[in-house]
CSV table of C-alpha atoms in Angstrom, one decimal:
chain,number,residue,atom,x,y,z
A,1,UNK,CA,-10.8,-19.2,18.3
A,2,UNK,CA,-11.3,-16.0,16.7
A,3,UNK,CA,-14.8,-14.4,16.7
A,4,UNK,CA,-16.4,-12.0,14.2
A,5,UNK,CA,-16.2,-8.6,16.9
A,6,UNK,CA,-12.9,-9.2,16.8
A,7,UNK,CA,-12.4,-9.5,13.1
A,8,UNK,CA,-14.7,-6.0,12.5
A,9,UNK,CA,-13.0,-3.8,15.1
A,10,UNK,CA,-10.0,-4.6,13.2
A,11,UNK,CA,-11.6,-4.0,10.3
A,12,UNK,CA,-12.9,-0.5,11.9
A,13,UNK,CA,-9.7,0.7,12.7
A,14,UNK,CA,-8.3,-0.1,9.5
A,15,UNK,CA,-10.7,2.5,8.0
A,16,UNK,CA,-8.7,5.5,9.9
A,17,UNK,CA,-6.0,5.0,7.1
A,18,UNK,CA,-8.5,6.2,4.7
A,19,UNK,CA,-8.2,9.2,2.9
A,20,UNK,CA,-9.9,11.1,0.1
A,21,UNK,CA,-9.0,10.1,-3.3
A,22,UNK,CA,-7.0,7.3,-2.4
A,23,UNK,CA,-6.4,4.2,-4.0
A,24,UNK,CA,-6.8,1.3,-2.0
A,25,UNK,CA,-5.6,-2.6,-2.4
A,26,UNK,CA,-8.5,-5.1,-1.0
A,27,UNK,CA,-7.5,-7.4,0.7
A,28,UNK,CA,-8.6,-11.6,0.6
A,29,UNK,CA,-10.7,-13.5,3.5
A,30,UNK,CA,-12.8,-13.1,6.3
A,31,UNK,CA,-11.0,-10.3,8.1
A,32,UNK,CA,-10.6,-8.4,4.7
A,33,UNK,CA,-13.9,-8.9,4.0
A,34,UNK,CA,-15.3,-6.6,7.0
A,35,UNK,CA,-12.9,-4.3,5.6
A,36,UNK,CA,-14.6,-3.9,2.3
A,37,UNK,CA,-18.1,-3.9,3.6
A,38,UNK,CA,-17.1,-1.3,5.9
A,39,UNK,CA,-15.5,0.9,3.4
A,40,UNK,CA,-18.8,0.6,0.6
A,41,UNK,CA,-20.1,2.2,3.4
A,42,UNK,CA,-18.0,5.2,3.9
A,43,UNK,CA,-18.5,5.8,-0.4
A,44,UNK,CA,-21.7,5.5,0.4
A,45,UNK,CA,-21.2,8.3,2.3
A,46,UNK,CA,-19.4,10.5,0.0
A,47,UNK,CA,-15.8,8.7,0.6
A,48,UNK,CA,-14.0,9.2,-3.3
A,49,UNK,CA,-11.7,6.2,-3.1
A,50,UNK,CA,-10.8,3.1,-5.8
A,51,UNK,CA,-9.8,-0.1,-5.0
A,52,UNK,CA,-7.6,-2.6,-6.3
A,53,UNK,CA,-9.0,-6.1,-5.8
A,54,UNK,CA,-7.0,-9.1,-4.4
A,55,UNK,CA,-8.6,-11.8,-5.7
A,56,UNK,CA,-11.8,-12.7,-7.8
A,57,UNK,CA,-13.5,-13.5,-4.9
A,58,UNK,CA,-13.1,-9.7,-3.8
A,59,UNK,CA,-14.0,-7.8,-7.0
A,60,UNK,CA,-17.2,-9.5,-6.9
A,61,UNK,CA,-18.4,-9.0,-3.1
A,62,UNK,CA,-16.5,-5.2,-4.1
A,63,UNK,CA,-18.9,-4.6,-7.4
A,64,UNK,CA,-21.9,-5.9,-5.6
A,65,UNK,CA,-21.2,-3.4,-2.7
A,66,UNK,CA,-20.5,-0.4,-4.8
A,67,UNK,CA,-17.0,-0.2,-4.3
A,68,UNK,CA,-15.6,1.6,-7.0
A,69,UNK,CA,-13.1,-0.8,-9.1
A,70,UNK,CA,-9.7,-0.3,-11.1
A,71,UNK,CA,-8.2,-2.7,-13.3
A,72,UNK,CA,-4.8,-3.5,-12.5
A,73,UNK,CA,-3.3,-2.8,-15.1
A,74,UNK,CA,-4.5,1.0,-14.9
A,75,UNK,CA,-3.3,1.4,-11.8
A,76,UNK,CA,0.0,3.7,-11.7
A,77,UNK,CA,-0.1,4.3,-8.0
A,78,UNK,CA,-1.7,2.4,-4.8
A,79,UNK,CA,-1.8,4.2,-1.9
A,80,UNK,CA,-2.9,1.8,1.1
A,81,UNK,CA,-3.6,-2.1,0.9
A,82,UNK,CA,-5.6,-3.3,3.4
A,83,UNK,CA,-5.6,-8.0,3.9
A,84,UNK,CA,-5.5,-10.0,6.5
A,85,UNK,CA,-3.1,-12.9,7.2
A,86,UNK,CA,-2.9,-16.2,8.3
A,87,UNK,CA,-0.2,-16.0,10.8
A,88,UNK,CA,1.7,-12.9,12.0
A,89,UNK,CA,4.9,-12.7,14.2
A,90,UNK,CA,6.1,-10.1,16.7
A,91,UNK,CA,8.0,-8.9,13.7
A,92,UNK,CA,4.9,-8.7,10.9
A,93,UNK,CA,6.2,-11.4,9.0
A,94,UNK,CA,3.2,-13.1,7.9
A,95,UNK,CA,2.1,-16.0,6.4
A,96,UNK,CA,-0.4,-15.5,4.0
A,97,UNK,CA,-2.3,-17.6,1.3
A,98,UNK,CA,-5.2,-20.0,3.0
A,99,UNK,CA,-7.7,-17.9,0.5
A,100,UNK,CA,-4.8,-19.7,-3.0
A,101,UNK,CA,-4.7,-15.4,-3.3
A,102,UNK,CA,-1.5,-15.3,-2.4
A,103,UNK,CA,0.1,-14.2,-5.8
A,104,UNK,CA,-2.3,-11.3,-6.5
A,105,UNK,CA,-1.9,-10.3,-2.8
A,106,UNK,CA,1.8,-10.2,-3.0
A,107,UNK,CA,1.7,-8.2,-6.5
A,108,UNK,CA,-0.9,-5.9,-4.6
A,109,UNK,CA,1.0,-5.4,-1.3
A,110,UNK,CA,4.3,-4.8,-2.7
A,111,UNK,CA,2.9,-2.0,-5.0
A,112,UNK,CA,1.6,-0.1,-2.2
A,113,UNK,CA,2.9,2.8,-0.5
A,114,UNK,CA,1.7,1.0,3.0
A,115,UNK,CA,0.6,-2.4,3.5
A,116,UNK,CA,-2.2,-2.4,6.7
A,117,UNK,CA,-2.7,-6.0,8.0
A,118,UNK,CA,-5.8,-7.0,10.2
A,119,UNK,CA,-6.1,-9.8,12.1
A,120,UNK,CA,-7.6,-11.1,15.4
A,121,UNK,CA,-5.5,-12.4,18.0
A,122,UNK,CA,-5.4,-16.1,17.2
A,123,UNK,CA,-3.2,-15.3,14.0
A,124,UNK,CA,-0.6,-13.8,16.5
A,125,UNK,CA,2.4,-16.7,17.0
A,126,UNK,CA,5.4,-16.2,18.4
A,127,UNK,CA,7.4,-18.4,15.4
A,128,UNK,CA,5.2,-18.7,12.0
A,129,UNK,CA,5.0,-22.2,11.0
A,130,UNK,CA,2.0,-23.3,13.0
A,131,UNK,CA,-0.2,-22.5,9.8
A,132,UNK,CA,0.2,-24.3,6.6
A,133,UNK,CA,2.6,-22.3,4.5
A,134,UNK,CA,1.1,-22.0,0.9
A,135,UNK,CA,3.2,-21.8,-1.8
A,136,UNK,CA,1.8,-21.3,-5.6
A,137,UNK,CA,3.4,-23.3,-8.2
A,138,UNK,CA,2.8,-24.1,-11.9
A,139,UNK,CA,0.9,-27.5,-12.7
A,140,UNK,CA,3.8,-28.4,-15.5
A,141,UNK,CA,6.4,-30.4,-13.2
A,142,UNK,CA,4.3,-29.8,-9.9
A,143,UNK,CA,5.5,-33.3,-8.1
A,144,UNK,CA,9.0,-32.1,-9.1
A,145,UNK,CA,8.4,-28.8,-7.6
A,146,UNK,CA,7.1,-30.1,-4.5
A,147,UNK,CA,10.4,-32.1,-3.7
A,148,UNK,CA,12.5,-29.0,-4.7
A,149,UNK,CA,10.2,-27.2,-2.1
A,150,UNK,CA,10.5,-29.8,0.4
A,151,UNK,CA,14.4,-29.8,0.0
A,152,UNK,CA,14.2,-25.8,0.2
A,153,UNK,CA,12.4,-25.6,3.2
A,154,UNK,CA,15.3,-28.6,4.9
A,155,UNK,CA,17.6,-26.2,4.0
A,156,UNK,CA,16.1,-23.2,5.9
A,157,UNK,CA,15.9,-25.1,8.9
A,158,UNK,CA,12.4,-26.7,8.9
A,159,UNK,CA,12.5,-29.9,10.8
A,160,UNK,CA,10.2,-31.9,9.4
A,161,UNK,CA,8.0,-30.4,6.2
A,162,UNK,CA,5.0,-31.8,4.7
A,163,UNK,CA,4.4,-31.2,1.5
A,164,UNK,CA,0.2,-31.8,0.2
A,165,UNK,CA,-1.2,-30.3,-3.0
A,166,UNK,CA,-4.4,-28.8,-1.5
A,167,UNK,CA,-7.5,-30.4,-3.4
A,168,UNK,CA,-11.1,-29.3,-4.0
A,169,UNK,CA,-14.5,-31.6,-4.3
A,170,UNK,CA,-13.5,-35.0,-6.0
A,171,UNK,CA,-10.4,-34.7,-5.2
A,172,UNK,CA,-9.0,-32.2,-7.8
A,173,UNK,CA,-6.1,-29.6,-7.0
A,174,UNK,CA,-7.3,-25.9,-6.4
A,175,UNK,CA,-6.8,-23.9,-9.4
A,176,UNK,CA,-6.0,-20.4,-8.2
A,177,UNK,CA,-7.0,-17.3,-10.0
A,178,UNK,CA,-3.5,-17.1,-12.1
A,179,UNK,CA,-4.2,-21.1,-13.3
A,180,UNK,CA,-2.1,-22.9,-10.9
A,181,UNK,CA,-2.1,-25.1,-7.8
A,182,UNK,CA,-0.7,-24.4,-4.0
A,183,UNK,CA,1.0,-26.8,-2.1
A,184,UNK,CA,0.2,-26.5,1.7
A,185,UNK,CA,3.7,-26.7,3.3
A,186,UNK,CA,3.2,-28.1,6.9
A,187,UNK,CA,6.0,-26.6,8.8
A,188,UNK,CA,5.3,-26.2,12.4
A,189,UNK,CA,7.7,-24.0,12.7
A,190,UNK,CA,9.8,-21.8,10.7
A,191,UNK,CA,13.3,-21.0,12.2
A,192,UNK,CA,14.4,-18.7,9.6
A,193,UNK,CA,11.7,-17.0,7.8
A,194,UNK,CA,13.6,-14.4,5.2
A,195,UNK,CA,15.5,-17.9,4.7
A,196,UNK,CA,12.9,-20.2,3.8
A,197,UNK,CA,11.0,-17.0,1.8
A,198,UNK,CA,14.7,-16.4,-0.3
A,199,UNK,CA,15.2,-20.5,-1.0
A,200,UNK,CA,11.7,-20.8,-1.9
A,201,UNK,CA,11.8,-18.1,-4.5
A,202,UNK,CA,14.3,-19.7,-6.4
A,203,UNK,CA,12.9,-23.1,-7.4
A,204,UNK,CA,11.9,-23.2,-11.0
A,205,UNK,CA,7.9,-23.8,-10.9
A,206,UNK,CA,7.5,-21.6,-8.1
A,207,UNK,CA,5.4,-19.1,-8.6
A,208,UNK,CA,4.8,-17.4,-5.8
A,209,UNK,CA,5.1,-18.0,-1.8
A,210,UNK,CA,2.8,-17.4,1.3
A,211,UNK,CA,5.9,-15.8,3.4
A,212,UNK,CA,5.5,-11.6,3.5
A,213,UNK,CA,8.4,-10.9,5.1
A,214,UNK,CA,9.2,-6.9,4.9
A,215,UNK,CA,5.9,-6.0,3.6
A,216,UNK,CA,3.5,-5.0,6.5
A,217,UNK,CA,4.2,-1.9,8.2
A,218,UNK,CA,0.8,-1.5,10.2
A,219,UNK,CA,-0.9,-4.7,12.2
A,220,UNK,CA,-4.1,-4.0,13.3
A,221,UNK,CA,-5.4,-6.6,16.1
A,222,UNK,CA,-9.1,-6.7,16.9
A,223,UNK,CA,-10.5,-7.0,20.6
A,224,UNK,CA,-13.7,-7.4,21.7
A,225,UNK,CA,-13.8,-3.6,23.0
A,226,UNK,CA,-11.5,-2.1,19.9
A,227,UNK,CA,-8.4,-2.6,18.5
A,228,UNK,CA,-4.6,-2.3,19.0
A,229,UNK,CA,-2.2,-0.7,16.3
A,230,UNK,CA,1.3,-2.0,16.2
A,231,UNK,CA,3.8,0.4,13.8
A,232,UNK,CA,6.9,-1.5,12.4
């Protein structure tokens, strides 16, 4: 089990990727969430950054911390984005999404001129899988999606998926911030990761997928004394 030291020192040593003027992607989740808190504090301080929100959920604890906020769609340029991630691998592939941020994240993370990832040690796996892997689709044709998924992920080698729309309260699917629902695909494990991630992408009705494969360049694990960086 992770616990919160852990999550901050990663947090912490995310921060040294800061610079002046920069413009930053913020990240979804509990990890990310240090991250933000710890960087209102630096602007506090007299840090000139922006950020780039990840999620709803973000530009809201962001605002009410001072964090300086651009709008998307006024960004030209993104410097750093700093998330966290449900699983990572020994080659920072990650699976990503247990937040339903997934889509924005993606958008976010593939924009940037570096993508930072901090985590604790319990999202460190050998073989991603373990962890639900979201995928975003649109709610027009969903149950048709999900079998098109489900064949997808057969075809990249998954053994045995399991395909569930993840509900809310009274049983209702999640509506993510783009409008749409996430199936939670239990793998165990995925053999082929840049397989499943290209099959996945081309079923009509997906919209997005929790596999961020070639994206992460920093990972940033948290210890109870510190932090280790691992450059890919």
């Amino acid at each position: 089990m992770a616990n919160e030291r852990e999550k901050e020192n990663a947090a912490m040593a995310a921060i040294d990727f800061i610079e002046e003027g920069m413009t930053v992607g913020l990240g979804t989740g509990s990890t990310a969430k240090y991250f933000v808190e710890l960087l209102a504090e630096e602007i506090a301080d007299g840090l000139m950054v922006k950020g780039v929100p990840t999620s709803e959920d973000t530009r809201r604890l962001a605002e009410s911390l001072g964090v300086p906020l651009l709008p998307i769609d006024h960004v030209d340029r993104i410097h750093l984005t700093v998330d966290g991630a449900d699983e990572v691998d020994g080659e920072a592939q990650l699976i990503k999404g247990g937040g339903a941020a997934l889509l924005r994240e993606k958008i976010i993370a593939n924009a940037s001129d570096l993508m930072v990832v901090i985590a604790d040690p319990s999202k460190q796996v050998d073989m991603l899988g373990q962890f639900p892997l979201p995928v975003e689709v649109t709610p027009f044709g969903y149950t048709i999606t999900a079998k098109k998924v489900f064949d997808a992920l057969k075809a990249a080698g998954v053994a045995k998926p399991r395909i569930d729309v993840r509900t809310s309260s009274g049983n209702k699917p999640v509506i993510t911030d783009g409008g749409n629902y996430i199936l939670d695909c239990h793998c165990s494990v995925i053999p082929n990761a840049p397989k499943a991630a290209r099959l996945l992408s081309d079923v009509p009705g997906v919209v997005e997928h929790g596999l961020f494969i070639g994206m992460a360049r920093t990972v940033i694990i948290g210890q109870d004394d510190g932090a280790s960086v691992f450059e890919y």
